[in-house]
Coordinates of C-alpha atoms and ligand atoms in Angstrom, one line a residue:
Chain A
M1 CA 60.3 5.7 77.4
T2 CA 57.6 4.7 75.0
G3 CA 57.7 1.6 72.9
G4 CA 58.2 3.6 69.7
W5 CA 61.3 5.3 71.0
R6 CA 62.6 2.2 72.6
R7 CA 62.3 0.5 69.2
Q8 CA 64.2 3.4 67.6
R9 CA 66.9 3.2 70.3
A10 CA 67.3 -0.5 69.7
L11 CA 67.6 0.1 66.0
I12 CA 70.2 2.8 66.6
D13 CA 72.1 0.4 68.8
F14 CA 72.1 -2.2 66.1
A15 CA 73.0 0.4 63.5
V16 CA 76.0 1.5 65.5
A17 CA 77.1 -2.2 66.1
N18 CA 76.6 -2.8 62.4
M19 CA 78.8 0.1 61.4
A20 CA 81.4 -1.0 63.9
R21 CA 81.6 -4.3 62.1
R22 CA 82.7 -2.6 59.0
R23 CA 85.0 -0.1 60.7
G24 CA 87.5 0.4 57.9
R25 CA 85.0 0.9 55.2
N26 CA 82.9 3.3 57.2
L27 CA 85.9 5.3 58.3
G28 CA 87.1 5.7 54.8
L29 CA 83.6 6.8 53.7
F30 CA 83.4 9.2 56.7
L31 CA 86.7 10.8 55.8
A32 CA 85.9 11.2 52.1
Y33 CA 82.5 12.7 53.0
T34 CA 84.0 15.1 55.5
L35 CA 86.6 16.3 53.0
V36 CA 84.0 17.0 50.3
V37 CA 81.7 18.9 52.8
F38 CA 84.8 20.7 54.0
L39 CA 85.7 22.0 50.6
I40 CA 82.3 22.8 49.3
S41 CA 81.0 24.6 52.4
G42 CA 84.4 26.3 52.6
V43 CA 84.0 27.8 49.2
V44 CA 80.4 28.8 49.9
L45 CA 81.2 30.3 53.3
Y46 CA 84.2 32.2 52.0
G47 CA 82.4 33.5 49.0
D48 CA 79.4 34.6 51.1
A49 CA 81.6 36.3 53.6
L50 CA 83.4 38.2 50.8
R51 CA 80.1 39.2 49.3
R52 CA 79.0 40.5 52.7
E53 CA 82.2 42.5 52.9
A54 CA 81.6 44.0 49.6
R55 CA 78.1 44.9 50.5
A56 CA 79.3 46.5 53.8
L57 CA 81.8 48.4 51.8
L58 CA 79.2 49.7 49.4
A59 CA 76.7 50.6 52.1
D60 CA 78.6 53.8 52.8
A61 CA 79.2 54.6 49.1
P62 CA 77.3 57.5 47.5
E63 CA 74.5 56.7 45.2
L64 CA 76.4 58.3 42.3
V65 CA 80.0 59.1 41.7
V66 CA 80.8 61.5 38.9
Q67 CA 84.2 61.4 37.3
R68 CA 85.7 63.6 34.6
L69 CA 87.1 61.9 31.5
T70 CA 89.8 63.4 29.4
A71 CA 90.7 61.4 26.3
G72 CA 88.8 58.5 27.9
R73 CA 90.8 58.6 31.0
H74 CA 89.9 59.5 34.5
D75 CA 90.9 63.1 35.1
L76 CA 90.8 65.7 37.9
I77 CA 87.5 67.4 38.3
P78 CA 87.1 71.2 38.7
A79 CA 85.2 72.4 41.8
G80 CA 83.0 74.4 39.4
W81 CA 81.2 71.2 38.4
T82 CA 79.9 71.0 41.9
E83 CA 77.6 74.0 41.4
T84 CA 76.4 72.7 38.0
L85 CA 75.4 69.4 39.6
A86 CA 73.9 70.8 42.8
G87 CA 71.3 72.5 40.7
L88 CA 69.9 69.3 39.3
R89 CA 66.5 68.2 40.5
G90 CA 66.6 65.3 43.0
V91 CA 70.2 65.9 44.0
T92 CA 70.5 66.6 47.7
A93 CA 74.2 67.0 48.1
V94 CA 77.4 67.2 45.9
Q95 CA 80.7 66.7 47.6
G96 CA 84.2 66.7 46.1
R97 CA 86.2 63.7 47.0
L98 CA 90.0 63.4 47.2
W99 CA 91.7 60.1 46.9
G100 CA 94.7 58.7 45.1
Y101 CA 97.3 56.0 45.1
H102 CA 100.8 56.0 46.3
Y103 CA 103.2 53.2 45.4
D104 CA 105.2 52.0 48.4
P105 CA 108.4 50.4 47.1
A106 CA 109.2 48.8 50.4
L107 CA 105.8 46.9 50.4
G108 CA 105.7 46.6 46.7
A109 CA 102.1 47.7 46.9
N110 CA 99.9 50.6 46.1
L111 CA 98.4 52.4 49.1
T112 CA 95.2 54.3 48.8
L113 CA 95.2 57.8 50.3
W114 CA 91.8 59.0 51.1
V115 CA 90.4 62.3 52.5
P116 CA 87.2 61.3 54.4
L117 CA 84.3 63.7 54.0
E118 CA 83.7 63.7 57.7
D119 CA 86.0 63.3 60.7
A120 CA 89.2 63.7 58.8
P121 CA 92.4 63.3 60.8
L122 CA 94.3 66.4 62.0
P123 CA 97.0 67.8 59.8
G124 CA 100.1 65.7 60.0
Q125 CA 98.2 62.6 61.2
V126 CA 97.0 59.5 59.4
Q127 CA 94.7 56.6 60.1
I128 CA 95.8 53.4 58.5
G129 CA 94.2 50.1 57.5
S130 CA 94.9 47.1 59.7
A131 CA 96.7 45.2 56.9
L132 CA 99.1 48.1 56.4
A133 CA 99.6 48.4 60.2
R134 CA 100.4 44.7 60.4
E135 CA 102.8 44.7 57.4
K136 CA 104.7 47.7 58.6
G137 CA 104.4 46.9 62.3
L138 CA 102.9 50.3 63.0
G139 CA 101.0 51.3 66.1
R140 CA 99.6 54.5 67.5
D141 CA 102.0 57.6 67.5
D142 CA 104.5 55.8 65.2
V143 CA 105.6 57.8 62.3
L144 CA 105.1 56.7 58.7
S145 CA 107.1 58.6 56.1
F146 CA 106.8 58.6 52.4
R147 CA 108.5 60.6 49.7
D148 CA 106.1 63.2 48.3
A149 CA 105.5 64.5 44.8
Y150 CA 108.8 66.5 45.0
G151 CA 110.8 63.5 46.4
K152 CA 111.0 65.0 49.9
P153 CA 110.2 62.9 52.9
F154 CA 106.7 63.5 54.2
P155 CA 106.0 62.2 57.7
F156 CA 102.6 61.2 59.0
A157 CA 101.9 60.4 62.7
V158 CA 99.7 57.3 63.1
A159 CA 96.6 58.4 64.9
G160 CA 95.0 55.0 64.9
T161 CA 94.1 52.0 62.8
L162 CA 90.8 51.5 61.1
E163 CA 88.2 49.1 62.3
R164 CA 88.2 45.6 61.0
Q165 CA 84.5 45.6 60.1
S166 CA 85.4 45.7 56.5
E167 CA 89.0 44.7 56.1
L168 CA 88.6 44.1 52.5
A169 CA 88.0 47.8 52.0
N170 CA 90.3 49.1 54.6
A171 CA 93.3 46.9 54.2
D172 CA 95.6 49.3 52.2
L173 CA 93.9 52.5 53.2
M174 CA 95.4 55.7 54.7
L175 CA 93.0 58.4 55.8
V176 CA 94.5 61.9 55.7
N177 CA 93.7 65.5 56.0
E178 CA 92.8 67.5 52.8
K179 CA 95.7 69.9 53.4
D180 CA 98.2 67.1 53.7
F181 CA 96.7 65.3 50.7
R182 CA 97.1 68.3 48.4
A183 CA 100.6 69.0 49.7
F184 CA 101.7 65.3 49.4
F185 CA 100.5 64.8 45.8
A186 CA 101.0 68.5 44.8
F187 CA 97.3 68.2 44.0
P188 CA 96.0 71.5 42.4
Q189 CA 93.7 73.7 44.5
G190 CA 90.1 73.8 43.3
M191 CA 90.3 70.3 41.9
F192 CA 88.9 67.0 43.2
T193 CA 89.4 63.4 42.3
D194 CA 85.7 62.9 41.7
L195 CA 82.3 64.0 43.0
A196 CA 79.9 62.2 45.2
L197 CA 76.2 62.8 44.6
S198 CA 73.5 62.0 47.1
V199 CA 70.1 61.4 45.5
R200 CA 66.9 61.9 47.5
N201 CA 64.9 59.1 45.9
P202 CA 66.7 55.9 45.1
R203 CA 64.3 55.4 42.1
E204 CA 65.5 58.6 40.6
V205 CA 69.2 57.6 40.5
R206 CA 69.0 56.5 36.9
K207 CA 67.3 59.7 35.8
V208 CA 69.7 61.8 37.7
A209 CA 72.6 60.0 36.0
E210 CA 71.1 60.7 32.6
K211 CA 70.8 64.4 33.5
V212 CA 74.4 64.6 34.7
L213 CA 75.5 63.3 31.3
E214 CA 73.3 65.8 29.5
R215 CA 74.9 68.7 31.4
L216 CA 78.4 67.3 31.4
P217 CA 79.0 65.1 28.4
A218 CA 82.7 64.6 29.5
A219 CA 81.6 62.9 32.7
R220 CA 81.4 59.3 33.6
V221 CA 78.7 58.4 36.1
I222 CA 79.0 55.3 38.3
S223 CA 76.1 54.2 40.4
R224 CA 76.3 52.1 43.6
E225 CA 74.2 49.5 41.9
E226 CA 76.7 49.1 39.1
M227 CA 79.5 48.8 41.5
A228 CA 77.6 46.2 43.5
R229 CA 77.0 44.3 40.3
T230 CA 80.6 44.4 39.3
Y231 CA 81.7 43.1 42.7
E232 CA 79.0 40.4 42.6
A233 CA 80.1 39.4 39.1
A234 CA 83.7 39.1 40.2
F235 CA 82.9 37.0 43.2
N236 CA 80.4 34.8 41.4
W237 CA 82.9 34.1 38.7
R238 CA 85.6 33.1 41.1
Q239 CA 83.3 31.1 43.3
G240 CA 81.7 29.5 40.3
L241 CA 85.2 28.4 39.1
L242 CA 86.0 26.8 42.4
L243 CA 82.7 25.2 42.7
S244 CA 83.0 23.7 39.3
V245 CA 86.3 22.2 40.2
L246 CA 84.8 20.9 43.3
S247 CA 81.8 19.4 41.6
V248 CA 84.2 17.0 39.8
L249 CA 85.3 16.0 43.3
L250 CA 81.7 15.7 44.4
L251 CA 81.0 13.5 41.5
A252 CA 83.9 11.2 42.3
F253 CA 82.6 11.1 45.9
A254 CA 79.1 10.3 44.7
L255 CA 80.5 7.4 42.7
L256 CA 82.4 6.2 45.6
A257 CA 79.5 6.5 47.9
W258 CA 77.2 4.8 45.5
D259 CA 79.6 2.0 45.0
K260 CA 80.4 1.6 48.7
A261 CA 77.0 2.3 50.2
S262 CA 74.5 1.2 47.7
G263 CA 76.1 -1.8 46.1
L264 CA 74.9 -4.4 48.6
S265 CA 77.2 -7.3 48.8
A266 CA 75.8 -10.9 48.8
E267 CA 76.7 -10.9 52.5
E268 CA 74.7 -7.8 53.2
R269 CA 71.7 -9.0 51.3
R270 CA 71.8 -12.3 53.3
E271 CA 71.9 -10.3 56.5
I272 CA 68.9 -8.3 55.6
G273 CA 67.2 -11.6 54.8
I274 CA 68.1 -12.9 58.3
L275 CA 66.7 -9.7 59.9
K276 CA 63.4 -10.1 58.0
A277 CA 63.2 -13.8 58.7
V278 CA 63.6 -13.4 62.4
G279 CA 60.9 -10.8 62.6
W280 CA 62.1 -7.4 61.4
E281 CA 59.6 -5.6 59.2
T282 CA 60.7 -3.9 56.0
G283 CA 60.2 -0.6 57.9
D284 CA 62.5 -1.8 60.7
V285 CA 65.3 -2.6 58.3
L286 CA 64.9 0.7 56.5
A287 CA 64.8 2.6 59.7
M288 CA 68.0 0.9 60.9
K289 CA 69.7 1.6 57.6
L290 CA 68.4 5.2 57.7
W291 CA 70.0 5.6 61.1
E292 CA 73.2 4.1 59.8
G293 CA 73.4 6.4 56.8
G294 CA 72.0 9.3 58.7
L295 CA 74.5 9.0 61.5
L296 CA 77.4 8.7 59.2
S297 CA 76.5 11.5 56.8
L298 CA 75.3 13.9 59.5
T299 CA 78.4 13.5 61.6
A300 CA 80.6 13.8 58.5
F301 CA 78.6 16.8 57.4
L302 CA 78.9 18.5 60.7
A303 CA 82.6 17.7 60.9
G304 CA 83.2 19.0 57.4
Y305 CA 81.1 22.2 58.0
I306 CA 82.8 23.0 61.3
L307 CA 86.3 22.5 59.8
A308 CA 85.3 24.7 56.9
W309 CA 84.0 27.3 59.3
L310 CA 87.2 27.3 61.3
H311 CA 89.3 27.3 58.2
V312 CA 87.5 30.4 56.8
F313 CA 86.9 32.4 59.9
H314 CA 89.8 31.5 62.1
A315 CA 92.6 30.4 59.9
D316 CA 92.1 33.0 57.2
A317 CA 91.2 30.4 54.5
P318 CA 94.8 29.7 53.3
L319 CA 93.4 27.2 50.8
F320 CA 91.1 29.7 49.0
T321 CA 92.8 33.1 49.2
A322 CA 94.8 32.8 46.1
V323 CA 91.8 32.0 44.0
L324 CA 89.0 33.9 45.5
K325 CA 90.6 37.3 45.9
G326 CA 93.5 38.6 44.1
W327 CA 92.5 42.1 43.0
S328 CA 94.3 43.7 45.9
V329 CA 98.1 43.8 46.0
L330 CA 98.3 44.2 49.7
Y331 CA 96.3 41.2 50.7
P332 CA 93.8 42.0 53.4
R333 CA 94.1 39.4 56.1
F334 CA 90.6 37.9 56.2
A335 CA 89.4 38.0 59.7
L336 CA 86.0 37.8 58.0
V337 CA 83.0 38.4 60.2
P338 CA 81.7 34.9 61.1
E339 CA 78.2 34.2 60.4
V340 CA 76.1 31.0 60.3
N341 CA 73.4 31.2 57.8
V342 CA 70.7 28.7 58.6
A343 CA 69.3 28.6 55.1
Q344 CA 72.7 28.0 53.6
L345 CA 73.5 25.4 56.2
A346 CA 70.2 23.6 55.5
S347 CA 70.7 23.7 51.7
L348 CA 74.3 22.3 52.1
A349 CA 73.0 19.6 54.3
F350 CA 70.2 18.9 51.9
L351 CA 72.6 18.6 49.0
T352 CA 75.0 16.3 50.7
V353 CA 73.1 14.2 53.3
L354 CA 70.0 13.6 51.4
P355 CA 71.5 12.1 48.2
Y356 CA 73.7 9.9 50.3
V357 CA 71.0 8.6 52.4
A358 CA 68.8 8.0 49.4
A359 CA 71.6 6.2 47.6
T360 CA 72.0 3.9 50.5
L361 CA 68.3 3.3 51.0
V362 CA 67.2 2.3 47.6
P363 CA 69.0 -1.0 47.3
V364 CA 68.3 -1.8 50.9
W365 CA 64.6 -1.2 50.3
R366 CA 64.8 -3.6 47.3
A367 CA 66.5 -6.2 49.4
A368 CA 64.2 -5.7 52.3
T369 CA 61.0 -6.2 50.3
L370 CA 62.1 -9.6 49.0
D371 CA 60.5 -12.7 50.6
P372 CA 62.6 -13.7 53.5
D373 CA 62.4 -17.4 52.9
G374 CA 65.6 -17.4 50.9
V375 CA 67.3 -17.5 54.3
M376 CA 66.0 -21.0 54.8
R377 CA 68.4 -22.3 52.1
E378 CA 71.7 -21.2 50.9
Chain B
M1 CA 46.5 -24.8 65.7
I2 CA 48.3 -24.5 62.3
E3 CA 46.5 -25.8 59.3
L4 CA 47.5 -26.1 55.7
L5 CA 44.5 -26.5 53.4
D6 CA 45.4 -27.8 49.9
V7 CA 48.5 -25.7 49.8
H8 CA 50.7 -25.4 46.7
K9 CA 54.0 -23.7 46.3
T10 CA 55.4 -23.0 42.9
F11 CA 58.8 -21.3 42.6
N12 CA 59.3 -18.9 39.6
P13 CA 55.8 -19.4 38.3
G14 CA 55.4 -18.8 34.6
R15 CA 59.1 -18.9 33.9
E16 CA 61.1 -21.7 32.3
N17 CA 62.6 -22.6 35.7
E18 CA 59.2 -22.9 37.2
Y19 CA 59.2 -25.6 39.9
Q20 CA 56.3 -27.0 41.9
A21 CA 57.9 -27.7 45.2
I22 CA 54.6 -28.4 47.1
R23 CA 51.6 -29.8 45.2
G24 CA 48.6 -29.9 47.3
V25 CA 49.3 -30.5 51.0
S26 CA 46.7 -30.5 53.7
L27 CA 48.1 -30.8 57.2
A28 CA 47.0 -29.9 60.8
I29 CA 49.6 -29.3 63.5
E30 CA 48.6 -29.9 67.0
A31 CA 49.6 -27.5 69.7
G32 CA 52.0 -28.7 72.3
K33 CA 53.2 -31.7 70.3
V34 CA 56.4 -32.5 68.4
T35 CA 55.8 -33.1 64.7
A36 CA 58.6 -34.1 62.4
L37 CA 58.7 -33.8 58.6
R38 CA 60.7 -36.6 57.1
G39 CA 61.7 -37.2 53.5
P40 CA 64.5 -37.3 51.1
S41 CA 66.5 -34.3 50.1
G42 CA 64.5 -32.0 47.8
S43 CA 61.2 -33.4 48.8
G44 CA 60.0 -30.1 50.1
K45 CA 60.5 -30.2 53.9
T46 CA 62.1 -26.8 54.2
T47 CA 59.4 -25.3 52.0
L48 CA 56.7 -26.8 54.1
L49 CA 58.3 -25.4 57.3
G50 CA 58.4 -22.0 55.6
L51 CA 54.7 -22.3 54.8
L52 CA 53.8 -23.4 58.3
G53 CA 55.8 -20.6 59.9
G54 CA 54.5 -17.8 57.7
L55 CA 57.9 -17.2 56.0
T56 CA 56.7 -18.4 52.6
R57 CA 53.4 -17.5 51.1
P58 CA 51.5 -20.3 49.4
T59 CA 50.9 -20.0 45.6
R60 CA 47.5 -21.6 46.1
G61 CA 45.6 -22.8 49.2
R62 CA 45.3 -21.5 52.7
V63 CA 47.3 -21.3 55.9
R64 CA 45.3 -21.0 59.1
L65 CA 46.7 -20.1 62.5
D66 CA 44.2 -20.6 65.4
G67 CA 41.4 -20.7 62.8
R68 CA 42.4 -17.5 61.2
D69 CA 43.5 -17.3 57.6
V70 CA 47.0 -15.8 57.6
S71 CA 47.9 -16.4 53.9
A72 CA 46.2 -13.2 52.9
L73 CA 47.7 -10.9 55.6
S74 CA 49.7 -8.0 54.6
E75 CA 53.5 -8.3 54.8
R76 CA 53.5 -6.1 57.9
F77 CA 51.0 -8.1 59.9
L78 CA 52.4 -11.4 58.8
T79 CA 55.8 -10.3 60.1
L80 CA 54.4 -9.2 63.4
L81 CA 52.5 -12.4 63.8
R82 CA 55.5 -14.5 62.9
R83 CA 57.7 -12.6 65.3
D84 CA 55.3 -13.2 68.2
T85 CA 54.3 -16.8 67.4
F86 CA 57.2 -18.6 65.8
G87 CA 60.9 -19.1 66.5
F88 CA 63.0 -20.4 63.6
V89 CA 66.1 -22.5 63.8
F90 CA 67.5 -22.5 60.3
Q91 CA 69.4 -25.3 58.7
Q92 CA 72.5 -23.1 58.2
F93 CA 72.2 -21.4 61.6
Q94 CA 72.2 -18.0 59.8
L95 CA 73.9 -16.0 62.6
I96 CA 75.4 -12.7 61.6
R97 CA 79.1 -12.7 61.5
D98 CA 81.2 -10.1 63.4
L99 CA 78.3 -9.6 65.7
S100 CA 78.5 -11.1 69.2
V101 CA 76.5 -14.1 70.2
L102 CA 74.6 -11.9 72.6
D103 CA 73.7 -9.4 69.9
N104 CA 72.7 -12.2 67.5
V105 CA 70.4 -13.6 70.2
M106 CA 68.8 -10.2 70.9
L107 CA 68.2 -9.5 67.2
P108 CA 64.6 -10.6 66.9
A109 CA 63.6 -8.6 69.9
Q110 CA 65.2 -5.3 68.9
P111 CA 62.2 -3.9 67.0
T112 CA 59.6 -5.0 69.5
G113 CA 59.8 -1.9 71.7
R114 CA 60.8 -3.9 74.8
S115 CA 63.5 -2.3 76.9
Y116 CA 67.1 -3.0 76.1
A117 CA 67.8 -4.1 79.6
E118 CA 65.0 -6.6 79.6
I119 CA 65.9 -8.0 76.2
R120 CA 69.5 -8.4 77.3
R121 CA 68.5 -10.0 80.6
R122 CA 66.4 -12.6 78.8
A123 CA 69.1 -13.2 76.2
L124 CA 71.7 -13.8 78.9
A125 CA 69.4 -16.1 80.8
L126 CA 68.8 -18.2 77.6
L127 CA 72.5 -18.4 76.9
E128 CA 73.1 -19.5 80.5
D129 CA 70.4 -22.1 80.2
L130 CA 72.0 -23.4 77.0
G131 CA 75.5 -23.5 78.4
L132 CA 76.7 -20.6 76.2
A133 CA 77.0 -17.9 78.9
Q134 CA 80.8 -17.7 78.6
R135 CA 80.5 -17.2 74.8
A136 CA 78.1 -14.2 75.0
A137 CA 80.7 -11.7 73.8
T138 CA 82.3 -13.9 71.2
P139 CA 81.8 -13.0 67.5
S140 CA 79.4 -15.6 66.1
Q141 CA 81.6 -16.9 63.4
W142 CA 84.1 -18.3 66.1
L143 CA 81.5 -20.7 67.4
S144 CA 81.7 -24.5 66.8
G145 CA 78.8 -26.2 65.1
G146 CA 77.2 -27.3 68.4
E147 CA 77.6 -23.8 69.9
A148 CA 76.2 -22.1 66.8
Q149 CA 73.2 -24.4 66.9
R150 CA 72.6 -23.6 70.5
A151 CA 73.0 -19.8 69.8
A152 CA 70.4 -20.2 67.0
I153 CA 68.0 -21.9 69.4
A154 CA 68.5 -19.1 71.9
R155 CA 67.7 -16.6 69.2
A156 CA 64.6 -18.5 68.3
L157 CA 63.5 -18.3 71.9
I158 CA 64.1 -14.6 72.6
N159 CA 60.5 -13.5 71.9
D160 CA 59.2 -16.5 73.8
P161 CA 57.3 -18.0 70.9
R162 CA 54.6 -20.7 71.2
V163 CA 56.0 -22.6 68.2
I164 CA 59.6 -23.6 67.4
L165 CA 60.4 -24.6 63.8
A166 CA 63.7 -26.3 63.5
D167 CA 65.0 -27.3 60.0
E168 CA 67.4 -30.3 60.2
P169 CA 68.5 -29.4 63.7
T170 CA 71.2 -32.2 63.8
S171 CA 72.4 -32.2 60.2
H172 CA 75.8 -30.5 61.0
L173 CA 76.5 -32.3 64.3
D174 CA 78.1 -35.5 65.4
S175 CA 75.9 -37.9 67.4
D176 CA 77.0 -36.7 70.8
L177 CA 76.1 -33.1 69.9
S178 CA 73.0 -34.3 68.2
Q179 CA 71.9 -35.9 71.4
Q180 CA 72.6 -32.7 73.3
I181 CA 70.5 -30.6 70.9
L182 CA 67.6 -33.2 71.0
A183 CA 67.7 -33.0 74.8
I184 CA 67.3 -29.2 74.5
L185 CA 64.4 -29.6 72.1
G186 CA 62.9 -32.0 74.6
R187 CA 63.0 -29.4 77.3
L188 CA 61.2 -26.9 75.0
R189 CA 58.4 -29.4 74.6
E190 CA 58.2 -29.8 78.4
Q191 CA 57.8 -26.0 78.5
G192 CA 54.6 -26.5 76.6
R193 CA 55.8 -25.3 73.2
T194 CA 54.8 -26.8 69.9
L195 CA 57.8 -28.2 68.0
I196 CA 57.9 -28.7 64.2
L197 CA 61.1 -30.3 62.9
S198 CA 62.3 -31.5 59.6
S199 CA 64.9 -34.2 59.4
H200 CA 66.2 -37.2 57.6
D201 CA 68.5 -38.1 60.5
P202 CA 67.3 -41.5 62.0
L203 CA 68.6 -40.4 65.4
V204 CA 65.9 -37.8 65.6
F205 CA 63.2 -40.4 65.3
E206 CA 64.8 -42.8 67.7
V207 CA 65.1 -40.8 70.9
G208 CA 61.4 -40.7 71.6
L209 CA 61.1 -37.0 71.1
V210 CA 59.0 -37.0 68.0
E211 CA 55.3 -37.7 68.6
R212 CA 54.1 -37.5 65.0
V213 CA 55.9 -38.2 61.8
V214 CA 54.8 -36.6 58.5
T215 CA 56.5 -38.1 55.5
V216 CA 57.0 -35.9 52.5
K217 CA 57.9 -37.0 49.0
D218 CA 58.0 -34.9 45.9
G219 CA 56.0 -32.2 47.4
V220 CA 53.1 -34.2 48.7
I221 CA 52.4 -36.0 52.0
V222 CA 52.5 -39.8 51.8
P223 CA 50.7 -41.8 54.4
Ligands
ATP1 N1 63.7 -20.3 45.5 C1 63.6 -21.5 44.8 N2 63.5 -21.5 43.5 C2 63.4 -22.6 42.7 N3 63.3 -23.8 43.3 C3 63.4 -23.9 44.6 C4 63.5 -22.8 45.4 N4 63.5 -23.2 46.7 C5 63.5 -24.5 46.7 N5 63.4 -25.0 45.5 C6 63.3 -26.4 45.1 O1 62.2 -26.9 45.8 C7 62.4 -28.3 46.1 C8 62.2 -28.5 47.6 O2 63.1 -27.8 48.3 P1 63.3 -27.9 49.9 O3 64.4 -27.0 50.3 O4 62.0 -27.6 50.5 O5 63.6 -29.4 50.1 P2 64.1 -30.2 51.4 O6 63.2 -31.3 51.5 O7 64.2 -29.2 52.5 O8 65.5 -30.7 51.0 P3 66.9 -30.8 51.9 O9 66.7 -32.1 52.6 O10 68.0 -30.9 50.9 O11 67.0 -29.6 52.7 C9 63.9 -28.5 45.7 O12 63.9 -29.3 44.5 C10 64.5 -27.2 45.5 O13 65.4 -27.2 44.5
MG2 MG1 65.8 -28.4 53.6

């Protein structure tokens, strides 16, 4: 060991002994600190995970979706429109999509029935979202029966549940065959719910959208970008709301920390004087206090962050669910994909540890630069 | 080895509570000897000790250590010099409460970069030597006056300084305990250390410890 490190070790030893002397105070500070970090990083982690979900969900979405409006309302779209749009420059594919909602009185929730463009289930079969499977206690080969458009029972055999990679999107989903879909809803032949357009060059999306509206003035065109922005806005709004509530808490904590950590008592000032008088440099005193503040705030930060992480990714974030989502009737259970974002971790640490350490150091620095001869009298 | 050359110390200069505690003192301390500053309360003994030990900077004049002017040293070098050369025993002991006697004694050695085991060994040896070994783990505020004074002496010795400055070393003790402390100081002299005391306790001057008496009055030395 070099002298420099030995010196730091000795300072750490003293910092720990010093904290142990004020056990109650430091424990209280630690708990408050942990709570604040827990709440703030919880909101940030949860919001980010939701945003990732939304992005995953949109990744598979078509560049443009064309809907037909009748009297300002979303209406069924005739297959004939497909040809009209396929002729547009820049459009590589037009596909009619079929989807709709079915209200399940037993669940009190709307389910989304969807005909996938590829790999659709066989007739009579269904693939269901994991939230739905969980709520209804359904597994493979179980039969799920609903009343169809004529009020007759319409059975589906469960062929499997959907992957959890984006549970937000899949929660209330039922993937069915086109034939079953049309039969179940009495959905007219030659009609689709909407049209999905693939555009060759992403930079042409806006121009293609304009051309669609020229050809079909009764259409509504939704781009993936717009959807992404809508999602973002919703998440940001909710997250912002939570964070602003939390910032009040943060402020209260800052005041507490300032008061507890920075307001040096006469006793503490005297002790710093003693250290200086017996041969500690200003730098030694500061280093020792830095260790003290650093150890407390770093351990509290890590404890808070780890708790937040467990809360969000392993306990389904019971504290935040009500606020941060709420657009879906059938709540997806958020087994969100865990991710540790280093930049985010660093900025959280930066925002909590640094101000605390700075708040503790300033008054210490002021006390430590005083002449030590006050110790000679009292 | 330590010289004060026309040293002045003014507290709160330029303000209405300005106070000239030391007004032109020249004094040379000989190495290996026991010097005692004597004088009434408020005469400036403590201030002079602070000036001699590099704890207080003179307002005017020079302080020389081994011929070198230390009054102009930066805070950092002055601290290092003080740590290696001087051991202080303060009038009010100035031990840190809730910290064990051992930790208090080790305090001045913590930032020196010596190994923890070595510092601890030396601290325990000093406590043993001063009859405090069984109190090593005791929080310092539980000590009696005599024990606290001995702990303070142990702390002053942890960095093995050449010079010990003791401010009123017997002022809080009865005569038996005072004798005991004076005997300890006598042993420090036998170890070849330079001792500078301040006192107005007659006992200190009777036991044959002090080799030179410097009388201070109103901030000046009187012959
Ligand atoms: N920081 C200070 N500010 C203002 N005046 C001070 C300060 N420190 C000491 N003094 C004054 O300087 C004078 C000398 O003080 P000093 O402590 O050196 O005296 P002393 O001889 O040690 O007295 P005692 O025997 O009571 O310890 C006193 O009148 C004291 O009030
Ligand atoms: Mg005094």
